[in-house]
Amino acid sequence: MDVRPLTDHELPAWMRALNTGFLRPPAVTEQSVAARRATLGDSRLTGAFDADTCVATFRSFPQELTTPGGTPVPADAISNVAVLPTHRRQGLLTRLMADDLTAAKDRGDVVATLIAAEYRIYGRHGFGPATTMTEWTIDIPRAGFDPRHPVPLAGGRIDLVDGAEVRKLGPVLHEQLRRTQPGAVSRHEHWWDMNTGVIHLHGEASWTEPFYAVYRSADGEVEGLVSYQADDHWTDAKQPRNTASVNWLLSVTPAAARALWHYLCSIDWITRVKSGWRSPDDLLPLLLPDPRAASITTQADWLWVRLLDVAAALEARTYDTAGALVLEVVDGAGLAGGRFLLDATPDGASCTPTTRDADLTLDVAELASLWLGDESAVRLAELGRLREERAGAARGADALLRTPGRPWCPDLF
């Protein structure tokens, strides 16, 4: 089988293989090919071919990932990975992944990123789960809001807008958010086109126009945006049982978050709100008079990270305390392994190769889980997924690496 970069005329075959791998109807139309081309930008497409048949797909594209402290690092974002069921367990993903990660390291990318459809696949390629997402379902009658109170409070206002307005306001707001939110990633312009109906990736019939609401502060600054949809369910007694489902919600101030969630919970006929994918330490439950009205309906790993340059990754982020740590990083692929001395202070950090005795020995995937500050080295040690070479080193690593707020990636890519 031939693994190679895709040519333009092979795109329909690549898309058919991708649809088949993702259990979508495999048929490809001229319209769907044109829509896909409009979203590719500077993507790198690879396919595996058995004779003239595309049997595996792989796409990567440039991305920036925000570290604790707000510094972005260049990332190799990986998506659209599929292997036909007739060609599983033949090493195709391993070949595709190895080629892509090697090229990414040669380009100078600090990390690779992906959203894993299945948990057990990507750890063997050096990826570790680095952020978590949570979805809540809010029972509005139990939430405790007084419908007599205005929405929003404190002089701000909420306006309903259309997709064209979202395309103007959204990119600026998202840039504000992602520059301060560890785990957030950059968005291409076509993200806004796909999420406001300009591009119909899976055909026009698959698109339903959502509602969009914008929050402006008392001085007129845009501080929040939400996209949501509503169903239409009524009981036999003519009582509404409708659910508002959030597609995405961006807020750069607590006031904006409070106002938008209050707005969603005050819409007539809505008795439930599904929050969409949120950070596990989102303010949402505690914004409700009765936080128990928000029940967790989904909680799972989200963004996975693969370190390609350990020194650059550890130097890019900030640290709230001072400390030194020697890490023996094991990388079976030979991309990012070695022994490193991390010397960190709140004013900056250096990470250099060293011959000093290691404090911790761990796989590159485990370091990826620790890097953004979400995972605990003590917990990984208890699980046998890292080894303390010096007593107390895992606790010291937690004091250095863990962050007050949890990293969060708002995006699926």
PDB file of N, CA and C in Angstrom, residues 11-60:
ATOM      1  N   LEU A  11      -9.195  13.976  -3.896  1.00  0.00           N
ATOM      2  CA  LEU A  11      -9.990  14.414  -2.754  1.00  0.00           C
ATOM      3  C   LEU A  11     -11.329  13.685  -2.649  1.00  0.00           C
ATOM      4  N   PRO A  12     -12.103  13.489  -3.721  1.00  0.00           N
ATOM      5  CA  PRO A  12     -13.367  12.758  -3.570  1.00  0.00           C
ATOM      6  C   PRO A  12     -13.178  11.349  -3.009  1.00  0.00           C
ATOM      7  N   ALA A  13     -12.158  10.641  -3.463  1.00  0.00           N
ATOM      8  CA  ALA A  13     -11.903   9.290  -2.945  1.00  0.00           C
ATOM      9  C   ALA A  13     -11.507   9.338  -1.471  1.00  0.00           C
ATOM     10  N   TRP A  14     -10.710  10.336  -1.111  1.00  0.00           N
ATOM     11  CA  TRP A  14     -10.298  10.528   0.292  1.00  0.00           C
ATOM     12  C   TRP A  14     -11.521  10.809   1.159  1.00  0.00           C
ATOM     13  N   MET A  15     -12.426  11.653   0.664  1.00  0.00           N
ATOM     14  CA  MET A  15     -13.632  11.977   1.427  1.00  0.00           C
ATOM     15  C   MET A  15     -14.544  10.761   1.579  1.00  0.00           C
ATOM     16  N   ARG A  16     -14.631   9.960   0.543  1.00  0.00           N
ATOM     17  CA  ARG A  16     -15.455   8.754   0.638  1.00  0.00           C
ATOM     18  C   ARG A  16     -14.903   7.812   1.710  1.00  0.00           C
ATOM     19  N   ALA A  17     -13.580   7.661   1.744  1.00  0.00           N
ATOM     20  CA  ALA A  17     -12.971   6.820   2.768  1.00  0.00           C
ATOM     21  C   ALA A  17     -13.193   7.405   4.162  1.00  0.00           C
ATOM     22  N   LEU A  18     -13.087   8.728   4.286  1.00  0.00           N
ATOM     23  CA  LEU A  18     -13.315   9.377   5.573  1.00  0.00           C
ATOM     24  C   LEU A  18     -14.750   9.161   6.038  1.00  0.00           C
ATOM     25  N   ASN A  19     -15.727   9.360   5.152  1.00  0.00           N
ATOM     26  CA  ASN A  19     -17.123   9.145   5.513  1.00  0.00           C
ATOM     27  C   ASN A  19     -17.365   7.710   5.964  1.00  0.00           C
ATOM     28  N   THR A  20     -16.765   6.764   5.241  1.00  0.00           N
ATOM     29  CA  THR A  20     -16.945   5.353   5.589  1.00  0.00           C
ATOM     30  C   THR A  20     -16.355   5.066   6.964  1.00  0.00           C
ATOM     31  N   GLY A  21     -15.159   5.577   7.224  1.00  0.00           N
ATOM     32  CA  GLY A  21     -14.519   5.351   8.514  1.00  0.00           C
ATOM     33  C   GLY A  21     -15.299   5.942   9.675  1.00  0.00           C
ATOM     34  N   PHE A  22     -15.988   7.069   9.434  1.00  0.00           N
ATOM     35  CA  PHE A  22     -16.765   7.718  10.476  1.00  0.00           C
ATOM     36  C   PHE A  22     -18.234   7.302  10.456  1.00  0.00           C
ATOM     37  N   LEU A  23     -18.546   6.259   9.701  1.00  0.00           N
ATOM     38  CA  LEU A  23     -19.894   5.690   9.648  1.00  0.00           C
ATOM     39  C   LEU A  23     -20.934   6.697   9.184  1.00  0.00           C
ATOM     40  N   ARG A  24     -20.507   7.595   8.308  1.00  0.00           N
ATOM     41  CA  ARG A  24     -21.433   8.510   7.651  1.00  0.00           C
ATOM     42  C   ARG A  24     -21.762   7.954   6.266  1.00  0.00           C
ATOM     43  N   PRO A  25     -22.879   8.362   5.663  1.00  0.00           N
ATOM     44  CA  PRO A  25     -23.158   7.913   4.296  1.00  0.00           C
ATOM     45  C   PRO A  25     -21.958   8.201   3.403  1.00  0.00           C
ATOM     46  N   PRO A  26     -21.448   7.190   2.695  1.00  0.00           N
ATOM     47  CA  PRO A  26     -20.189   7.368   1.972  1.00  0.00           C
ATOM     48  C   PRO A  26     -20.273   8.225   0.717  1.00  0.00           C
ATOM     49  N   ALA A  27     -21.471   8.441   0.180  1.00  0.00           N
ATOM     50  CA  ALA A  27     -21.602   9.162  -1.088  1.00  0.00           C
ATOM     51  C   ALA A  27     -21.004  10.560  -0.991  1.00  0.00           C
ATOM     52  N   VAL A  28     -20.316  10.962  -2.046  1.00  0.00           N
ATOM     53  CA  VAL A  28     -19.678  12.278  -2.125  1.00  0.00           C
ATOM     54  C   VAL A  28     -20.247  13.000  -3.344  1.00  0.00           C
ATOM     55  N   THR A  29     -20.661  14.247  -3.150  1.00  0.00           N
ATOM     56  CA  THR A  29     -21.220  15.039  -4.245  1.00  0.00           C
ATOM     57  C   THR A  29     -20.264  16.162  -4.619  1.00  0.00           C
ATOM     58  N   GLU A  30     -20.521  16.765  -5.779  1.00  0.00           N
ATOM     59  CA  GLU A  30     -19.708  17.912  -6.178  1.00  0.00           C
ATOM     60  C   GLU A  30     -19.806  19.039  -5.153  1.00  0.00           C
ATOM     61  N   GLN A  31     -21.009  19.224  -4.575  1.00  0.00           N
ATOM     62  CA  GLN A  31     -21.212  20.278  -3.589  1.00  0.00           C
ATOM     63  C   GLN A  31     -20.413  20.002  -2.313  1.00  0.00           C
ATOM     64  N   SER A  32     -20.404  18.740  -1.872  1.00  0.00           N
ATOM     65  CA  SER A  32     -19.663  18.422  -0.646  1.00  0.00           C
ATOM     66  C   SER A  32     -18.161  18.531  -0.861  1.00  0.00           C
ATOM     67  N   VAL A  33     -17.687  18.184  -2.055  1.00  0.00           N
ATOM     68  CA  VAL A  33     -16.259  18.340  -2.358  1.00  0.00           C
ATOM     69  C   VAL A  33     -15.884  19.817  -2.371  1.00  0.00           C
ATOM     70  N   ALA A  34     -16.732  20.650  -2.970  1.00  0.00           N
ATOM     71  CA  ALA A  34     -16.465  22.087  -3.012  1.00  0.00           C
ATOM     72  C   ALA A  34     -16.457  22.673  -1.608  1.00  0.00           C
ATOM     73  N   ALA A  35     -17.390  22.230  -0.758  1.00  0.00           N
ATOM     74  CA  ALA A  35     -17.430  22.723   0.620  1.00  0.00           C
ATOM     75  C   ALA A  35     -16.187  22.298   1.383  1.00  0.00           C
ATOM     76  N   ARG A  36     -15.765  21.061   1.190  1.00  0.00           N
ATOM     77  CA  ARG A  36     -14.556  20.590   1.866  1.00  0.00           C
ATOM     78  C   ARG A  36     -13.343  21.379   1.416  1.00  0.00           C
ATOM     79  N   ARG A  37     -13.224  21.635   0.119  1.00  0.00           N
ATOM     80  CA  ARG A  37     -12.091  22.430  -0.375  1.00  0.00           C
ATOM     81  C   ARG A  37     -12.059  23.807   0.276  1.00  0.00           C
ATOM     82  N   ALA A  38     -13.234  24.378   0.506  1.00  0.00           N
ATOM     83  CA  ALA A  38     -13.310  25.721   1.084  1.00  0.00           C
ATOM     84  C   ALA A  38     -12.824  25.757   2.524  1.00  0.00           C
ATOM     85  N   THR A  39     -12.773  24.590   3.189  1.00  0.00           N
ATOM     86  CA  THR A  39     -12.360  24.562   4.595  1.00  0.00           C
ATOM     87  C   THR A  39     -10.921  24.094   4.785  1.00  0.00           C
ATOM     88  N   LEU A  40     -10.261  23.666   3.726  1.00  0.00           N
ATOM     89  CA  LEU A  40      -8.954  23.041   3.898  1.00  0.00           C
ATOM     90  C   LEU A  40      -7.853  24.043   4.215  1.00  0.00           C
ATOM     91  N   GLY A  41      -7.906  25.233   3.614  1.00  0.00           N
ATOM     92  CA  GLY A  41      -6.877  26.231   3.891  1.00  0.00           C
ATOM     93  C   GLY A  41      -5.491  25.662   3.671  1.00  0.00           C
ATOM     94  N   ASP A  42      -4.652  25.731   4.712  1.00  0.00           N
ATOM     95  CA  ASP A  42      -3.293  25.213   4.611  1.00  0.00           C
ATOM     96  C   ASP A  42      -3.167  23.819   5.230  1.00  0.00           C
ATOM     97  N   SER A  43      -4.252  23.040   5.160  1.00  0.00           N
ATOM     98  CA  SER A  43      -4.226  21.668   5.674  1.00  0.00           C
ATOM     99  C   SER A  43      -3.270  20.801   4.873  1.00  0.00           C
ATOM    100  N   ARG A  44      -2.759  19.794   5.548  1.00  0.00           N
ATOM    101  CA  ARG A  44      -1.910  18.783   4.913  1.00  0.00           C
ATOM    102  C   ARG A  44      -2.692  17.474   4.888  1.00  0.00           C
ATOM    103  N   LEU A  45      -3.083  17.012   3.718  1.00  0.00           N
ATOM    104  CA  LEU A  45      -3.880  15.797   3.573  1.00  0.00           C
ATOM    105  C   LEU A  45      -3.011  14.647   3.096  1.00  0.00           C
ATOM    106  N   THR A  46      -3.186  13.507   3.750  1.00  0.00           N
ATOM    107  CA  THR A  46      -2.462  12.298   3.395  1.00  0.00           C
ATOM    108  C   THR A  46      -3.464  11.164   3.255  1.00  0.00           C
ATOM    109  N   GLY A  47      -3.158  10.249   2.366  1.00  0.00           N
ATOM    110  CA  GLY A  47      -3.999   9.071   2.203  1.00  0.00           C
ATOM    111  C   GLY A  47      -3.159   7.827   2.048  1.00  0.00           C
ATOM    112  N   ALA A  48      -3.754   6.692   2.401  1.00  0.00           N
ATOM    113  CA  ALA A  48      -3.150   5.394   2.124  1.00  0.00           C
ATOM    114  C   ALA A  48      -3.972   4.740   1.022  1.00  0.00           C
ATOM    115  N   PHE A  49      -3.297   4.228   0.010  1.00  0.00           N
ATOM    116  CA  PHE A  49      -3.975   3.701  -1.171  1.00  0.00           C
ATOM    117  C   PHE A  49      -3.613   2.238  -1.392  1.00  0.00           C
ATOM    118  N   ASP A  50      -4.635   1.442  -1.565  1.00  0.00           N
ATOM    119  CA  ASP A  50      -4.489   0.047  -1.972  1.00  0.00           C
ATOM    120  C   ASP A  50      -4.875   0.006  -3.436  1.00  0.00           C
ATOM    121  N   ALA A  51      -3.857  -0.093  -4.302  1.00  0.00           N
ATOM    122  CA  ALA A  51      -4.061   0.125  -5.741  1.00  0.00           C
ATOM    123  C   ALA A  51      -4.637   1.532  -5.917  1.00  0.00           C
ATOM    124  N   ASP A  52      -5.835   1.651  -6.496  1.00  0.00           N
ATOM    125  CA  ASP A  52      -6.407   2.974  -6.716  1.00  0.00           C
ATOM    126  C   ASP A  52      -7.437   3.373  -5.669  1.00  0.00           C
ATOM    127  N   THR A  53      -7.594   2.561  -4.627  1.00  0.00           N
ATOM    128  CA  THR A  53      -8.618   2.805  -3.617  1.00  0.00           C
ATOM    129  C   THR A  53      -8.012   3.450  -2.384  1.00  0.00           C
ATOM    130  N   CYS A  54      -8.571   4.573  -1.966  1.00  0.00           N
ATOM    131  CA  CYS A  54      -8.138   5.217  -0.724  1.00  0.00           C
ATOM    132  C   CYS A  54      -8.707   4.423   0.446  1.00  0.00           C
ATOM    133  N   VAL A  55      -7.838   3.943   1.317  1.00  0.00           N
ATOM    134  CA  VAL A  55      -8.269   3.073   2.412  1.00  0.00           C
ATOM    135  C   VAL A  55      -7.989   3.676   3.790  1.00  0.00           C
ATOM    136  N   ALA A  56      -7.277   4.812   3.838  1.00  0.00           N
ATOM    137  CA  ALA A  56      -7.030   5.477   5.118  1.00  0.00           C
ATOM    138  C   ALA A  56      -6.823   6.962   4.866  1.00  0.00           C
ATOM    139  N   THR A  57      -7.267   7.788   5.829  1.00  0.00           N
ATOM    140  CA  THR A  57      -7.188   9.241   5.669  1.00  0.00           C
ATOM    141  C   THR A  57      -6.506   9.865   6.881  1.00  0.00           C
ATOM    142  N   PHE A  58      -5.892  11.026   6.649  1.00  0.00           N
ATOM    143  CA  PHE A  58      -5.176  11.738   7.714  1.00  0.00           C
ATOM    144  C   PHE A  58      -5.058  13.193   7.286  1.00  0.00           C
ATOM    145  N   ARG A  59      -5.364  14.099   8.225  1.00  0.00           N
ATOM    146  CA  ARG A  59      -5.212  15.530   7.940  1.00  0.00           C
ATOM    147  C   ARG A  59      -4.549  16.210   9.117  1.00  0.00           C
ATOM    148  N   SER A  60      -3.643  17.130   8.838  1.00  0.00           N
ATOM    149  CA  SER A  60      -3.094  17.994   9.883  1.00  0.00           C
ATOM    150  C   SER A  60      -3.030  19.413   9.353  1.00  0.00           C
TER     151      SER A  60
END
